[in-house]
């Protein structure tokens, strides 16, 4: 495989010279090229070069048992020589890049062009300027001084464009910063177990150095590359690097290579860390991509809409760990269709955009026609060449008016409002123990109609204690006195529990006086160890006598076995196997049981049935989890065939059956009641016994006695949903899920099937939106399939966290209720903003349009329109998007996927307020000068000074918007619009601030804003008309919506659009995912190859190692993302909200394989 130091690409990424390696027995390059090998090649290479793994440990100055000494200078030196376990994240976009991206907005470009033309023309004084023959379409003279001021309008438009751009760029920038903050928080929380100075410690992943001895166990995501030195039954899912979905069995003599970014699916063990950070396999691929990414950037200008969030999504979630987080994320993103809200918003924005374009085109055409007809036909003026510039100036003015209509019609504030309210919610949700990983999950949660929850740890406290036991023919209702138990049985029991459990599981003394002892590791095992301590015995001496290295064979717990067994060699060379597991499963394999005298006696099937009836069922009905502990002795010769599991795990002797209690969390019943009131069905999916599950479900309030519901076991569930051929049928699932409340003894596939069945169901008129909680590695597929996956922050494995959208940092079900509240709040905030925004749009467009057609001049000038757009869009989105949620949000049913964004009530409000505003504005426009005894502003010539008349119209318009902003706080037709207004200081500040700025603009804005200062009485009238909005709001609220059948709703997702094709052919897809991905990846890879010519040698070397496909997969993700974002064919700004939903369809790493 050749040493790779010659490649300039690598030396570039090394911050150290190989000469350093002299202090240790091997250099970084040697270790790195060793990690390139797989399987037997690697074993041979280790043998030839080093001898064995022990020798490598010696060369790296570490001990396989004691680990590193952990002194600071030593760790520092290792970091210097072998690098840190950290992959530097991609550089964030600079503020200027963001400004440039904001400038790409189409409407802004049109405005910029219009402004520049207007500026140019104002400085150009054609000779025919004073020629009487040139028509001035409107009468009125203009003096020299004002002709000079022609440039102001163009300059003011440019200025406001700059404002809009800066605000947008600043928002993007702060959003990206927030995301990076979230990122680093997740990184810091990532810990891994290593052995240092003989002590097992947990350290942040970034602190791991070469030479560390790390303990790996089921569910871990490996943070660095290493060699397997000791352990049992370790199986690894390497699909993230190799694309192979089969789990790879690791052993010291066959395949000791452990690679970063791969998942431990079974077993446990220790590894010697040999490569970290950029030198690990995942790191190398990242660096390759980073180097390829520089050239990508240049070609990627098209993909400019990847705003901050999307760019962040590309970052691996745990960059400090070189994990393949982003791979998992791709798998995730591919499955999630565009979030409901985004879909509705995009559609609405397209609708509005089209309407605006039509209106603005009509406005320009009418103005131009009117001018030409009036000048050349009615007044019969000839077209004089020296007049051309004057005419052009008129046409430019008309064009600017047209653009203004368009600018006002398109709600630019929409993406801003979405971003702000999502970012604000995510920040606040952190306080409610929800760590949101995908922005859109927050809003999807508001639409949730079903929650499939785990039992252990989510609904219960996950603090297991043994409360009942059946030992030696006696059923003890509480912990028995040790003296009443036969000594031989007791010793067997203590050994069985102490040895046959993970050695990482222990019970530590309480941290505070009077607190409960701390349980570390697997909670069920902690319960059993606690039982040993309650029997006044100690498990530590047993463990020190039989250390982990001496265990002969371990069958670790997995969801198929539902049991765990450990084989040890006794002093007389014979073997003994201890087993523990779910009682009904282990008892089926028992043929003997220990009697009261501690002697094994025969245990027949009918004894077993009796035991189930008399002991196990009563325990389960009390909500206890029953565990059976058993053992079996084997002769020393012939040695049993340990791989033949079925023979080994039979003929057991039962020692005892214990009932473990896991009390329900005190706040859960209330949380579940809130969910049910909010129209969300809670279902419990657990691996536990059906009686236990039912008992807990009743305690939680998931099922109420006397209701019509189903509690099924996994087997029965499968029998009911499959046809004769054993295939799952959707209509069979549809018969079951609406009533199903508890699914017990379920496997991870059952969970996935149930979630998929509910999501794909067309049984209800709304598609169900399903949230799922999970903590185990095997919950990955279900978490991915769900609309929102919640992973447990404390008990959850890395794999589960990877597949999830939200991490519950306190593992508590009641945090899910908070997520629902925030999700609904986001939805409502956006509806509030829309209701407000569209009223402004409708009024402004109609005023500009009719004004332009009747008086050839829009009563609201371009700059004023932009100011309205800026305050109304940016500030209103801030004010309305930061309303805090209230409990009342939980009193209504979920909106569902096809409920329109703008309901009838909102449409009624929008049109109602538009009628009020238009009536007043037109009254002021046509008779205002008589009412206020001022000069009319109509028919003013080009460049005439601003009139009081038009200033009053502008001021009234803004006042009405300000008061309507208060009306917009309620969207369900509530009467009291001031309710809780002081709980939102941002809102109050913005309303008052806008008011203050408006005073400044009117009084001192002068020519740029086309305003002339107003008298106090005129101000009073403007405010009075504005206040009328609040009164009018009450009038509108009185009209029953049900009468207004003719009102159309808008922004509805139809059934057809809602299910993208990929959803429909997903079943086929899940099977040949990896295969198809590879093909797709290869095409993209070849397309990208020319960009990576510089690294071509590296790529070739990669081809021989399996990790080539991993690199390929990541490469494909980058390319497909740029295409995806470039393909968003929606109007300018909306694309921002699309990109927000994060790259929508990134290739799955290996979905369906979790």
Short mmCIF file of N, CA, C and O in Angstrom, two decimals, residues 2-71:
data_model
loop_
_atom_site.label_atom_id
_atom_site.label_comp_id
_atom_site.label_asym_id
_atom_site.label_seq_id
_atom_site.Cartn_x
_atom_site.Cartn_y
_atom_site.Cartn_z
N UNK A 2 2.16 1.05 0.26
CA UNK A 2 3.09 2.17 0.08
C UNK A 2 2.88 3.28 1.08
O UNK A 2 1.76 3.60 1.43
N UNK A 3 3.95 3.87 1.54
CA UNK A 3 3.80 4.96 2.50
C UNK A 3 3.38 6.21 1.75
O UNK A 3 3.76 6.42 0.61
N UNK A 4 2.59 7.05 2.39
CA UNK A 4 2.01 8.14 1.62
C UNK A 4 2.65 9.47 1.91
O UNK A 4 2.10 10.50 1.59
N UNK A 5 3.81 9.46 2.57
CA UNK A 5 4.38 10.74 2.96
C UNK A 5 4.75 11.57 1.75
O UNK A 5 4.82 12.78 1.82
N UNK A 6 5.03 10.89 0.60
CA UNK A 6 5.48 11.67 -0.54
C UNK A 6 4.41 12.62 -1.07
O UNK A 6 4.72 13.59 -1.72
N UNK A 7 3.16 12.33 -0.79
CA UNK A 7 2.11 13.17 -1.38
C UNK A 7 2.13 14.56 -0.76
O UNK A 7 2.02 14.72 0.44
N UNK A 8 2.23 15.55 -1.62
CA UNK A 8 2.31 16.92 -1.08
C UNK A 8 1.03 17.28 -0.34
O UNK A 8 1.01 18.07 0.58
N UNK A 9 -0.04 16.61 -0.76
CA UNK A 9 -1.35 16.94 -0.14
C UNK A 9 -1.32 16.66 1.35
O UNK A 9 -1.82 17.40 2.16
N UNK A 10 -0.68 15.54 1.69
CA UNK A 10 -0.67 15.19 3.10
C UNK A 10 0.25 16.09 3.88
O UNK A 10 -0.05 16.54 4.94
N UNK A 11 1.45 16.35 3.28
CA UNK A 11 2.40 17.12 4.07
C UNK A 11 1.82 18.49 4.36
O UNK A 11 2.12 19.10 5.37
N UNK A 12 0.93 18.93 3.47
CA UNK A 12 0.31 20.23 3.70
C UNK A 12 -0.54 20.20 4.96
O UNK A 12 -0.67 21.18 5.67
N UNK A 13 -1.14 19.04 5.22
CA UNK A 13 -2.04 18.97 6.37
C UNK A 13 -1.35 18.55 7.65
O UNK A 13 -2.00 18.18 8.61
N UNK A 14 -0.01 18.49 7.61
CA UNK A 14 0.66 18.07 8.81
C UNK A 14 1.33 19.26 9.45
O UNK A 14 2.05 19.97 8.79
N UNK A 15 1.10 19.46 10.71
CA UNK A 15 1.71 20.63 11.29
C UNK A 15 3.00 20.24 12.00
O UNK A 15 3.48 20.92 12.85
N UNK A 16 3.51 19.05 11.69
CA UNK A 16 4.68 18.61 12.45
C UNK A 16 5.62 17.83 11.55
O UNK A 16 5.21 17.26 10.56
N UNK A 17 6.89 17.78 11.92
CA UNK A 17 7.84 17.07 11.08
C UNK A 17 7.96 15.65 11.62
O UNK A 17 7.97 15.44 12.83
N UNK A 18 8.11 14.68 10.73
CA UNK A 18 8.20 13.28 11.15
C UNK A 18 9.32 13.05 12.16
O UNK A 18 9.26 12.13 12.95
N UNK A 19 10.36 13.91 12.15
CA UNK A 19 11.49 13.66 13.04
C UNK A 19 11.05 13.55 14.50
O UNK A 19 11.64 12.86 15.29
N UNK A 20 9.96 14.28 14.83
CA UNK A 20 9.46 14.22 16.20
C UNK A 20 9.16 12.82 16.64
O UNK A 20 9.20 12.49 17.80
N UNK A 21 8.69 12.01 15.67
CA UNK A 21 8.21 10.68 16.02
C UNK A 21 9.24 9.88 16.76
O UNK A 21 8.94 8.85 17.34
N UNK A 22 10.50 10.35 16.76
CA UNK A 22 11.56 9.60 17.40
C UNK A 22 11.28 9.31 18.86
O UNK A 22 11.68 8.27 19.39
N UNK A 23 10.55 10.24 19.53
CA UNK A 23 10.30 10.01 20.96
C UNK A 23 9.42 8.80 21.16
O UNK A 23 9.46 8.15 22.18
N UNK A 24 8.55 8.53 20.20
CA UNK A 24 7.69 7.35 20.27
C UNK A 24 8.22 6.36 19.24
O UNK A 24 8.92 6.73 18.31
N UNK A 25 7.80 5.10 19.40
CA UNK A 25 8.37 4.09 18.52
C UNK A 25 7.79 4.07 17.13
O UNK A 25 8.20 3.27 16.29
N UNK A 26 6.79 4.92 16.85
CA UNK A 26 6.29 4.95 15.48
C UNK A 26 5.84 6.36 15.14
O UNK A 26 5.38 7.09 16.01
N UNK A 27 5.97 6.70 13.88
CA UNK A 27 5.60 8.06 13.47
C UNK A 27 4.13 8.09 13.09
O UNK A 27 3.50 7.05 12.92
N UNK A 28 3.64 9.29 12.91
CA UNK A 28 2.23 9.44 12.54
C UNK A 28 1.96 8.80 11.18
O UNK A 28 0.93 8.17 10.99
N UNK A 29 2.91 8.97 10.25
CA UNK A 29 2.68 8.42 8.90
C UNK A 29 2.55 6.91 8.95
O UNK A 29 1.71 6.33 8.28
N UNK A 30 3.42 6.27 9.76
CA UNK A 30 3.36 4.81 9.84
C UNK A 30 1.99 4.37 10.33
O UNK A 30 1.35 3.51 9.75
N UNK A 31 1.56 5.01 11.41
CA UNK A 31 0.26 4.63 11.97
C UNK A 31 -0.85 4.89 10.96
O UNK A 31 -1.79 4.12 10.81
N UNK A 32 -0.69 6.02 10.27
CA UNK A 32 -1.73 6.40 9.34
C UNK A 32 -1.84 5.40 8.19
O UNK A 32 -2.93 5.00 7.80
N UNK A 33 -0.67 4.98 7.67
CA UNK A 33 -0.75 4.03 6.55
C UNK A 33 -1.23 2.68 7.07
O UNK A 33 -1.87 1.93 6.34
N UNK A 34 -0.96 2.39 8.33
CA UNK A 34 -1.46 1.14 8.91
C UNK A 34 -2.99 1.17 8.92
O UNK A 34 -3.65 0.19 8.58
N UNK A 35 -3.57 2.32 9.29
CA UNK A 35 -5.03 2.42 9.38
C UNK A 35 -5.70 2.34 8.01
O UNK A 35 -6.89 2.19 7.91
N UNK A 36 -4.91 2.51 6.94
CA UNK A 36 -5.49 2.40 5.59
C UNK A 36 -5.85 0.96 5.28
O UNK A 36 -6.63 0.69 4.39
N UNK A 37 -5.19 0.01 5.99
CA UNK A 37 -5.39 -1.40 5.66
C UNK A 37 -6.66 -1.94 6.30
O UNK A 37 -7.17 -1.38 7.26
N UNK A 38 -7.14 -3.07 5.75
CA UNK A 38 -8.35 -3.66 6.29
C UNK A 38 -8.10 -5.14 6.55
O UNK A 38 -7.31 -5.77 5.83
N UNK A 39 -8.81 -5.69 7.52
CA UNK A 39 -8.86 -7.13 7.72
C UNK A 39 -7.50 -7.80 7.84
O UNK A 39 -6.62 -7.35 8.55
N UNK A 40 -7.35 -8.89 7.08
CA UNK A 40 -6.14 -9.71 7.22
C UNK A 40 -4.88 -8.95 6.84
O UNK A 40 -3.84 -9.13 7.46
N UNK A 41 -4.97 -8.08 5.81
CA UNK A 41 -3.80 -7.28 5.43
C UNK A 41 -3.24 -6.60 6.66
O UNK A 41 -2.03 -6.60 6.90
N UNK A 42 -4.16 -6.00 7.44
CA UNK A 42 -3.74 -5.24 8.61
C UNK A 42 -3.06 -6.16 9.62
O UNK A 42 -2.02 -5.83 10.19
N UNK A 43 -3.66 -7.36 9.83
CA UNK A 43 -3.10 -8.29 10.81
C UNK A 43 -1.67 -8.66 10.40
O UNK A 43 -0.74 -8.65 11.21
N UNK A 44 -1.49 -8.93 9.10
CA UNK A 44 -0.16 -9.32 8.59
C UNK A 44 0.82 -8.18 8.83
O UNK A 44 1.92 -8.38 9.36
N UNK A 45 0.40 -6.97 8.46
CA UNK A 45 1.28 -5.81 8.59
C UNK A 45 1.69 -5.61 10.05
O UNK A 45 2.86 -5.35 10.36
N UNK A 46 0.73 -5.75 10.98
CA UNK A 46 1.04 -5.58 12.40
C UNK A 46 2.08 -6.62 12.82
O UNK A 46 3.06 -6.30 13.48
N UNK A 47 1.84 -7.86 12.39
CA UNK A 47 2.77 -8.94 12.76
C UNK A 47 4.17 -8.64 12.23
O UNK A 47 5.16 -8.73 12.94
N UNK A 48 4.24 -8.25 10.92
CA UNK A 48 5.56 -8.04 10.31
C UNK A 48 6.28 -6.85 10.94
O UNK A 48 7.46 -6.92 11.27
N UNK A 49 5.57 -5.74 11.07
CA UNK A 49 6.25 -4.51 11.48
C UNK A 49 6.44 -4.40 12.99
O UNK A 49 7.47 -3.94 13.47
N UNK A 50 5.41 -4.79 13.74
CA UNK A 50 5.46 -4.50 15.17
C UNK A 50 5.51 -5.75 16.04
O UNK A 50 5.91 -5.70 17.19
N UNK A 51 5.00 -6.85 15.52
CA UNK A 51 4.91 -8.05 16.35
C UNK A 51 3.48 -8.29 16.77
O UNK A 51 2.82 -9.20 16.28
N UNK A 52 2.95 -7.46 17.65
CA UNK A 52 1.52 -7.57 18.01
C UNK A 52 1.05 -6.23 18.56
O UNK A 52 1.82 -5.27 18.65
N UNK A 53 -0.23 -6.18 18.95
CA UNK A 53 -0.78 -4.90 19.45
C UNK A 53 -0.10 -4.48 20.74
O UNK A 53 0.07 -3.29 20.98
N UNK A 54 0.28 -5.45 21.56
CA UNK A 54 0.99 -5.12 22.81
C UNK A 54 2.23 -4.29 22.47
O UNK A 54 2.56 -3.31 23.14
N UNK A 55 2.94 -4.73 21.41
CA UNK A 55 4.18 -4.04 21.03
C UNK A 55 3.88 -2.61 20.60
O UNK A 55 4.65 -1.69 20.91
N UNK A 56 2.79 -2.44 19.89
CA UNK A 56 2.43 -1.07 19.47
C UNK A 56 2.16 -0.23 20.72
O UNK A 56 2.56 0.92 20.81
N UNK A 57 1.46 -0.83 21.70
CA UNK A 57 1.21 -0.12 22.96
C UNK A 57 2.53 0.32 23.58
O UNK A 57 2.67 1.46 24.03
N UNK A 58 3.49 -0.60 23.58
CA UNK A 58 4.79 -0.25 24.19
C UNK A 58 5.44 0.89 23.43
O UNK A 58 5.97 1.82 24.01
N UNK A 59 5.38 0.80 22.09
CA UNK A 59 6.02 1.87 21.29
C UNK A 59 5.34 3.21 21.55
O UNK A 59 5.98 4.25 21.51
N UNK A 60 4.03 3.17 21.77
CA UNK A 60 3.32 4.42 22.01
C UNK A 60 3.34 4.79 23.50
O UNK A 60 2.61 5.69 23.93
N UNK A 61 4.14 4.05 24.27
CA UNK A 61 4.32 4.33 25.70
C UNK A 61 2.98 4.36 26.44
O UNK A 61 2.63 5.33 27.10
N UNK A 62 2.19 3.30 26.26
CA UNK A 62 0.91 3.23 26.95
C UNK A 62 0.70 1.79 27.40
O UNK A 62 1.36 0.88 26.89
N UNK A 63 -0.17 1.58 28.39
CA UNK A 63 -0.42 0.24 28.88
C UNK A 63 -1.84 -0.18 28.53
O UNK A 63 -2.77 0.59 28.76
N UNK A 64 -2.02 -1.39 27.99
CA UNK A 64 -3.38 -1.83 27.60
C UNK A 64 -4.34 -1.86 28.78
O UNK A 64 -5.54 -1.78 28.61
N UNK A 65 -3.81 -2.02 30.01
CA UNK A 65 -4.70 -2.12 31.17
C UNK A 65 -4.80 -0.78 31.89
O UNK A 65 -5.89 -0.29 32.21
N UNK A 66 -3.65 -0.14 32.11
CA UNK A 66 -3.64 1.10 32.89
C UNK A 66 -3.93 2.34 32.05
O UNK A 66 -4.31 3.37 32.57
N UNK A 67 -3.69 2.25 30.73
CA UNK A 67 -3.89 3.43 29.88
C UNK A 67 -2.73 4.39 30.01
O UNK A 67 -1.65 4.04 30.51
N UNK A 68 -2.92 5.62 29.55
CA UNK A 68 -1.87 6.65 29.62
C UNK A 68 -1.77 7.17 31.06
O UNK A 68 -2.76 7.17 31.79
N UNK A 69 -0.57 7.66 31.44
CA UNK A 69 -0.48 8.25 32.78
C UNK A 69 -1.34 9.50 32.91
O UNK A 69 -1.77 9.86 34.02
N UNK A 70 -1.59 10.18 31.78
CA UNK A 70 -2.49 11.33 31.82
C UNK A 70 -1.86 12.59 32.35
O UNK A 70 -2.56 13.51 32.77
N UNK A 71 -0.51 12.68 32.34
CA UNK A 71 0.11 13.92 32.81
C UNK A 71 0.03 14.96 31.69
O UNK A 71 0.09 14.62 30.51
#
